[in-house]
PDB file of C-alpha atoms in Angstrom:
ATOM      1  CA  UNK M 260     156.474 110.850  74.874  1.00 94.00           C
ATOM      2  CA  UNK M 261     158.944 113.298  74.343  1.00 96.00           C
ATOM      3  CA  UNK M 262     158.215 114.266  70.671  1.00 96.00           C
ATOM      4  CA  UNK M 263     154.608 115.216  71.397  1.00 97.00           C
ATOM      5  CA  UNK M 264     155.751 117.297  73.915  1.00 97.00           C
ATOM      6  CA  UNK M 265     158.056 118.875  71.732  1.00 97.00           C
ATOM      7  CA  UNK M 266     155.515 118.982  69.423  1.00 97.00           C
ATOM      8  CA  UNK M 267     153.204 120.907  71.761  1.00 97.00           C
ATOM      9  CA  UNK M 268     155.271 123.367  72.959  1.00 97.00           C
ATOM     10  CA  UNK M 269     156.964 124.254  69.300  1.00 97.00           C
ATOM     11  CA  UNK M 270     153.486 125.516  68.844  1.00 96.00           C
ATOM     12  CA  UNK M 271     153.731 128.140  71.367  1.00 96.00           C
ATOM     13  CA  UNK M 272     156.355 129.956  72.930  1.00 95.00           C
ATOM     14  CA  UNK M 273     157.043 128.306  76.378  1.00 96.00           C
ATOM     15  CA  UNK M 274     161.329 127.590  75.679  1.00 97.00           C
ATOM     16  CA  UNK M 275     162.154 124.575  78.624  1.00 98.00           C
ATOM     17  CA  UNK M 276     165.169 122.877  78.705  1.00 98.00           C
ATOM     18  CA  UNK M 277     165.645 118.973  77.888  1.00 97.00           C
ATOM     19  CA  UNK M 278     165.975 118.857  81.713  1.00 97.00           C
ATOM     20  CA  UNK M 279     162.519 120.440  82.876  1.00 98.00           C
ATOM     21  CA  UNK M 280     160.890 118.641  79.045  1.00 98.00           C
ATOM     22  CA  UNK M 281     161.950 115.376  81.091  1.00 98.00           C
ATOM     23  CA  UNK M 282     160.975 115.686  84.683  1.00 98.00           C
ATOM     24  CA  UNK M 283     157.351 117.365  82.761  1.00 98.00           C
ATOM     25  CA  UNK M 284     157.077 113.734  81.156  1.00 98.00           C
ATOM     26  CA  UNK M 285     158.570 111.674  83.702  1.00 98.00           C
ATOM     27  CA  UNK M 286     156.014 112.949  86.452  1.00 97.00           C
ATOM     28  CA  UNK M 287     153.049 111.788  83.403  1.00 97.00           C
ATOM     29  CA  UNK M 288     154.434 108.115  83.680  1.00 97.00           C
ATOM     30  CA  UNK M 289     154.145 108.542  87.561  1.00 96.00           C
ATOM     31  CA  UNK M 290     150.556 109.887  87.144  1.00 96.00           C
ATOM     32  CA  UNK M 291     149.919 107.534  84.953  1.00 95.00           C
ATOM     33  CA  UNK M 292     150.903 104.547  86.540  1.00 95.00           C
ATOM     34  CA  UNK M 293     149.676 106.306  90.660  1.00 95.00           C
ATOM     35  CA  UNK M 294     146.287 106.767  88.716  1.00 94.00           C
ATOM     36  CA  UNK M 295     145.286 102.167  87.846  1.00 90.00           C
ATOM     37  CA  UNK M 296     145.426 102.605  92.146  1.00 90.00           C
ATOM     38  CA  UNK M 297     144.948 106.082  92.823  1.00 91.00           C
ATOM     39  CA  UNK M 298     142.395 107.605  90.813  1.00 89.00           C
ATOM     40  CA  UNK M 299     144.232 110.921  90.858  1.00 91.00           C
ATOM     41  CA  UNK M 300     142.449 111.391  87.040  1.00 93.00           C
ATOM     42  CA  UNK M 301     139.454 110.982  84.563  1.00 93.00           C
ATOM     43  CA  UNK M 302     142.677 111.646  82.700  1.00 94.00           C
ATOM     44  CA  UNK M 303     143.631 108.134  81.331  1.00 94.00           C
ATOM     45  CA  UNK M 304     146.159 108.452  78.145  1.00 95.00           C
ATOM     46  CA  UNK M 305     149.572 109.696  79.227  1.00 94.00           C
ATOM     47  CA  UNK M 306     149.206 111.681  75.224  1.00 94.00           C
ATOM     48  CA  UNK M 307     146.403 113.335  76.648  1.00 95.00           C
ATOM     49  CA  UNK M 308     148.224 114.439  80.104  1.00 96.00           C
ATOM     50  CA  UNK M 309     149.897 116.173  78.282  1.00 96.00           C
ATOM     51  CA  UNK M 310     147.337 117.896  77.057  1.00 95.00           C
ATOM     52  CA  UNK M 311     144.957 118.942  79.439  1.00 94.00           C
ATOM     53  CA  UNK M 312     147.465 119.069  82.128  1.00 95.00           C
ATOM     54  CA  UNK M 313     150.479 119.699  81.044  1.00 97.00           C
ATOM     55  CA  UNK M 314     149.969 122.239  78.494  1.00 97.00           C
ATOM     56  CA  UNK M 315     147.031 123.478  80.463  1.00 96.00           C
ATOM     57  CA  UNK M 316     148.727 124.633  83.314  1.00 97.00           C
ATOM     58  CA  UNK M 317     152.189 125.768  82.069  1.00 98.00           C
ATOM     59  CA  UNK M 318     150.438 127.907  79.423  1.00 97.00           C
ATOM     60  CA  UNK M 319     149.923 130.491  82.865  1.00 97.00           C
ATOM     61  CA  UNK M 320     153.312 130.614  83.434  1.00 97.00           C
ATOM     62  CA  UNK M 321     154.015 134.086  81.972  1.00 97.00           C
ATOM     63  CA  UNK M 322     151.577 136.080  83.674  1.00 98.00           C
ATOM     64  CA  UNK M 323     152.218 134.817  87.403  1.00 98.00           C
ATOM     65  CA  UNK M 324     154.060 137.913  89.250  1.00 97.00           C
ATOM     66  CA  UNK M 325     156.756 136.959  92.252  1.00 97.00           C
ATOM     67  CA  UNK M 326     158.123 133.839  93.636  1.00 98.00           C
ATOM     68  CA  UNK M 327     156.492 132.226  96.228  1.00 98.00           C
ATOM     69  CA  UNK M 328     153.152 130.736  95.728  1.00 98.00           C
ATOM     70  CA  UNK M 329     150.126 128.459  96.884  1.00 98.00           C
ATOM     71  CA  UNK M 330     148.656 125.685  94.805  1.00 98.00           C
ATOM     72  CA  UNK M 331     144.615 125.548  96.322  1.00 97.00           C
ATOM     73  CA  UNK M 332     143.311 122.067  95.734  1.00 95.00           C
ATOM     74  CA  UNK M 333     146.102 120.916  93.629  1.00 96.00           C
ATOM     75  CA  UNK M 334     144.863 117.096  93.276  1.00 95.00           C
ATOM     76  CA  UNK M 335     147.583 115.051  92.567  1.00 96.00           C
ATOM     77  CA  UNK M 336     149.809 118.544  91.423  1.00 97.00           C
ATOM     78  CA  UNK M 337     148.025 120.676  88.975  1.00 97.00           C
ATOM     79  CA  UNK M 338     148.755 123.673  88.057  1.00 97.00           C
ATOM     80  CA  UNK M 339     151.187 123.336  90.333  1.00 98.00           C
ATOM     81  CA  UNK M 340     153.649 120.347  90.024  1.00 98.00           C
ATOM     82  CA  UNK M 341     154.306 121.547  86.193  1.00 98.00           C
ATOM     83  CA  UNK M 342     154.849 125.167  86.912  1.00 98.00           C
ATOM     84  CA  UNK M 343     157.034 124.237  89.531  1.00 98.00           C
ATOM     85  CA  UNK M 344     159.144 122.461  87.216  1.00 98.00           C
ATOM     86  CA  UNK M 345     159.281 125.608  84.492  1.00 98.00           C
ATOM     87  CA  UNK M 346     159.974 127.971  86.778  1.00 98.00           C
ATOM     88  CA  UNK M 347     162.933 126.466  89.355  1.00 97.00           C
ATOM     89  CA  UNK M 348     163.769 129.455  90.821  1.00 98.00           C
ATOM     90  CA  UNK M 349     159.856 130.269  92.874  1.00 98.00           C
ATOM     91  CA  UNK M 350     158.605 127.962  95.698  1.00 98.00           C
ATOM     92  CA  UNK M 351     154.975 126.341  95.399  1.00 98.00           C
ATOM     93  CA  UNK M 352     153.021 125.010  98.723  1.00 98.00           C
ATOM     94  CA  UNK M 353     151.065 121.777  97.239  1.00 98.00           C
ATOM     95  CA  UNK M 354     147.759 121.681  99.420  1.00 98.00           C
ATOM     96  CA  UNK M 355     145.112 119.338  99.416  1.00 97.00           C
ATOM     97  CA  UNK M 356     143.105 117.356 101.642  1.00 96.00           C
ATOM     98  CA  UNK M 357     143.548 113.925 100.588  1.00 96.00           C
ATOM     99  CA  UNK M 358     146.041 112.043 101.721  1.00 96.00           C
ATOM    100  CA  UNK M 359     147.084 109.574  99.071  1.00 95.00           C
ATOM    101  CA  UNK M 360     146.952 112.777  96.422  1.00 96.00           C
ATOM    102  CA  UNK M 361     149.467 114.122  99.308  1.00 97.00           C
ATOM    103  CA  UNK M 362     151.484 110.798  99.087  1.00 97.00           C
ATOM    104  CA  UNK M 363     151.378 111.009  95.248  1.00 97.00           C
ATOM    105  CA  UNK M 364     152.847 114.293  95.709  1.00 98.00           C
ATOM    106  CA  UNK M 365     155.818 113.570  97.310  1.00 98.00           C
ATOM    107  CA  UNK M 366     156.625 110.712  95.470  1.00 97.00           C
ATOM    108  CA  UNK M 367     156.806 112.497  92.681  1.00 98.00           C
ATOM    109  CA  UNK M 368     159.399 115.965  94.818  1.00 98.00           C
ATOM    110  CA  UNK M 369     161.577 112.220  95.535  1.00 98.00           C
ATOM    111  CA  UNK M 370     162.516 111.003  92.115  1.00 97.00           C
ATOM    112  CA  UNK M 371     162.290 114.192  90.731  1.00 97.00           C
ATOM    113  CA  UNK M 372     164.249 115.763  92.786  1.00 97.00           C
ATOM    114  CA  UNK M 373     162.469 118.880  93.099  1.00 98.00           C
ATOM    115  CA  UNK M 374     163.050 121.407  96.246  1.00 97.00           C
ATOM    116  CA  UNK M 375     161.304 124.583  94.908  1.00 98.00           C
ATOM    117  CA  UNK M 376     157.922 122.383  96.204  1.00 98.00           C
ATOM    118  CA  UNK M 377     155.975 121.719  99.530  1.00 98.00           C
ATOM    119  CA  UNK M 378     153.038 118.837  99.814  1.00 98.00           C
ATOM    120  CA  UNK M 379     150.736 119.388 102.600  1.00 98.00           C
ATOM    121  CA  UNK M 380     148.005 117.957 103.632  1.00 98.00           C
ATOM    122  CA  UNK M 381     145.523 120.318 104.657  1.00 98.00           C
ATOM    123  CA  UNK M 382     141.599 121.577 104.223  1.00 96.00           C
ATOM    124  CA  UNK M 383     142.736 124.921 102.502  1.00 96.00           C
ATOM    125  CA  UNK M 384     140.538 127.144 105.520  1.00 94.00           C
ATOM    126  CA  UNK M 385     142.528 125.729 108.383  1.00 96.00           C
ATOM    127  CA  UNK M 386     146.237 126.102 106.643  1.00 98.00           C
ATOM    128  CA  UNK M 387     147.755 129.272 108.469  1.00 97.00           C
ATOM    129  CA  UNK M 388     150.596 130.236 107.024  1.00 96.00           C
ATOM    130  CA  UNK M 389     154.138 131.518 108.581  1.00 95.00           C
ATOM    131  CA  UNK M 390     154.912 133.343 104.932  1.00 96.00           C
ATOM    132  CA  UNK M 391     152.011 135.016 102.395  1.00 97.00           C
ATOM    133  CA  UNK M 392     151.634 134.410  98.870  1.00 98.00           C
ATOM    134  CA  UNK M 393     152.857 136.362  96.148  1.00 98.00           C
ATOM    135  CA  UNK M 394     150.058 134.478  94.477  1.00 98.00           C
ATOM    136  CA  UNK M 395     147.281 131.751  95.146  1.00 98.00           C
ATOM    137  CA  UNK M 396     146.368 129.210  92.586  1.00 98.00           C
ATOM    138  CA  UNK M 397     143.807 127.024  91.314  1.00 96.00           C
ATOM    139  CA  UNK M 398     142.250 125.509  89.319  1.00 92.00           C
ATOM    140  CA  UNK M 399     139.105 123.333  91.234  1.00 78.00           C
ATOM    141  CA  UNK M 400     137.541 125.734  93.168  1.00 82.00           C
ATOM    142  CA  UNK M 401     133.406 126.023  91.393  1.00 81.00           C
ATOM    143  CA  UNK M 402     133.733 129.581  92.121  1.00 93.00           C
ATOM    144  CA  UNK M 403     135.478 132.689  92.637  1.00 96.00           C
ATOM    145  CA  UNK M 404     133.730 133.557  95.270  1.00 95.00           C
ATOM    146  CA  UNK M 405     134.633 129.910  97.064  1.00 94.00           C
ATOM    147  CA  UNK M 406     138.303 131.090  95.923  1.00 95.00           C
ATOM    148  CA  UNK M 407     138.518 134.311  97.237  1.00 95.00           C
ATOM    149  CA  UNK M 408     136.337 133.200 100.426  1.00 94.00           C
ATOM    150  CA  UNK M 409     138.214 130.425 102.053  1.00 95.00           C
ATOM    151  CA  UNK M 410     141.936 131.543 100.464  1.00 96.00           C
ATOM    152  CA  UNK M 411     141.590 134.932 101.748  1.00 94.00           C
ATOM    153  CA  UNK M 412     143.936 135.075 104.401  1.00 96.00           C
ATOM    154  CA  UNK M 413     146.810 133.462 102.018  1.00 97.00           C
ATOM    155  CA  UNK M 414     147.403 136.103  99.600  1.00 97.00           C
ATOM    156  CA  UNK M 415     150.198 139.157 100.124  1.00 94.00           C
ATOM    157  CA  UNK M 416     147.980 142.138 101.585  1.00 87.00           C
ATOM    158  CA  UNK M 417     149.922 144.416  99.759  1.00 85.00           C
ATOM    159  CA  UNK M 418     150.720 142.745  95.987  1.00 90.00           C
ATOM    160  CA  UNK M 419     149.924 139.538  96.034  1.00 95.00           C
ATOM    161  CA  UNK M 420     147.103 138.118  93.456  1.00 97.00           C
ATOM    162  CA  UNK M 421     144.535 135.166  92.973  1.00 98.00           C
ATOM    163  CA  UNK M 422     145.274 133.246  89.645  1.00 98.00           C
ATOM    164  CA  UNK M 423     142.020 131.152  88.944  1.00 97.00           C
ATOM    165  CA  UNK M 424     142.255 128.923  85.794  1.00 97.00           C
ATOM    166  CA  UNK M 425     138.722 128.501  84.041  1.00 96.00           C
ATOM    167  CA  UNK M 426     137.331 127.382  81.352  1.00 94.00           C
ATOM    168  CA  UNK M 427     134.277 130.141  80.071  1.00 94.00           C
ATOM    169  CA  UNK M 428     134.736 133.577  80.848  1.00 94.00           C
ATOM    170  CA  UNK M 429     132.520 132.696  84.553  1.00 93.00           C
ATOM    171  CA  UNK M 430     130.924 136.449  83.856  1.00 95.00           C
ATOM    172  CA  UNK M 431     128.196 136.090  86.297  1.00 96.00           C
ATOM    173  CA  UNK M 432     130.740 135.234  89.087  1.00 96.00           C
ATOM    174  CA  UNK M 433     133.095 138.185  87.976  1.00 96.00           C
ATOM    175  CA  UNK M 434     130.226 141.086  88.522  1.00 96.00           C
ATOM    176  CA  UNK M 435     130.095 139.742  91.974  1.00 95.00           C
ATOM    177  CA  UNK M 436     133.511 140.309  93.341  1.00 96.00           C
ATOM    178  CA  UNK M 437     133.136 141.245  96.892  1.00 94.00           C
ATOM    179  CA  UNK M 438     134.009 144.248  97.895  1.00 92.00           C
ATOM    180  CA  UNK M 439     137.927 144.830  98.844  1.00 93.00           C
ATOM    181  CA  UNK M 440     139.244 142.418  95.290  1.00 96.00           C
ATOM    182  CA  UNK M 441     139.204 143.968  91.454  1.00 95.00           C
ATOM    183  CA  UNK M 442     139.981 142.272  88.819  1.00 97.00           C
ATOM    184  CA  UNK M 443     143.456 142.911  87.938  1.00 97.00           C
ATOM    185  CA  UNK M 444     143.269 141.054  84.081  1.00 97.00           C
ATOM    186  CA  UNK M 445     141.776 138.384  82.317  1.00 98.00           C
ATOM    187  CA  UNK M 446     143.831 136.438  79.936  1.00 98.00           C
ATOM    188  CA  UNK M 447     142.631 134.053  77.420  1.00 97.00           C
ATOM    189  CA  UNK M 448     144.809 131.496  77.260  1.00 97.00           C
ATOM    190  CA  UNK M 449     145.819 129.380  74.256  1.00 94.00           C
ATOM    191  CA  UNK M 450     146.994 125.539  74.659  1.00 96.00           C
ATOM    192  CA  UNK M 451     147.362 123.361  70.893  1.00 95.00           C
ATOM    193  CA  UNK M 452     144.690 120.279  70.567  1.00 95.00           C
ATOM    194  CA  UNK M 453     142.960 121.690  73.486  1.00 94.00           C
ATOM    195  CA  UNK M 454     139.819 122.036  72.017  1.00 90.00           C
ATOM    196  CA  UNK M 455     136.915 124.700  74.000  1.00 91.00           C
ATOM    197  CA  UNK M 456     137.837 128.146  76.148  1.00 94.00           C
ATOM    198  CA  UNK M 457     140.689 128.442  78.877  1.00 96.00           C
ATOM    199  CA  UNK M 458     141.096 131.664  80.151  1.00 97.00           C
ATOM    200  CA  UNK M 459     143.436 132.556  83.640  1.00 97.00           C
ATOM    201  CA  UNK M 460     141.497 134.930  85.448  1.00 98.00           C
ATOM    202  CA  UNK M 461     143.852 137.368  87.852  1.00 98.00           C
ATOM    203  CA  UNK M 462     141.874 139.364  91.500  1.00 97.00           C
ATOM    204  CA  UNK M 463     144.039 141.709  93.409  1.00 96.00           C
ATOM    205  CA  UNK M 464     142.900 142.969  97.333  1.00 90.00           C
ATOM    206  CA  UNK M 465     142.355 146.051  97.064  1.00 85.00           C
TER     207      UNK M 465
END
């Protein structure tokens, strides 16, 4: 698995320490183990998890601004856990409404010693943060409109951003952004050995 991860990383500009690589692999091992009982992801092959979950998550790291992030609808911790591993100086709140997923995240936090994550079980529209976030991240929402509607209360009003991980660029959704929201950037993402388009859509409150 380490060889596989290193071969994937070699096709990018991402440089990680051995400890970070080992944490990512340990996370995949836990995901694979728990998946058999809890059905956390439809991907069953650990090597495919490296491509479709790990690499797909960490390629967005260079484009994140700030140090306090919330991963909304994180599921089994995607993209929040891989990002927390490669971005140890940032803090990630991992929000999900399902107890079994949050139990898994707490176990990951314990076994990997991740001090920069906080798993929380809550529906996003009911979650009131003590401190607002530099960035709201999600790859789970059906539409940008849903993300903005349910997460509008989470980012910092001045510099906060929404980071939506998308496949094909949702031109129709971008054309219907609500007032008070502007498009900050659209970044095509290249993930080694992953077919199909991937985009990071960055939105900002005006």
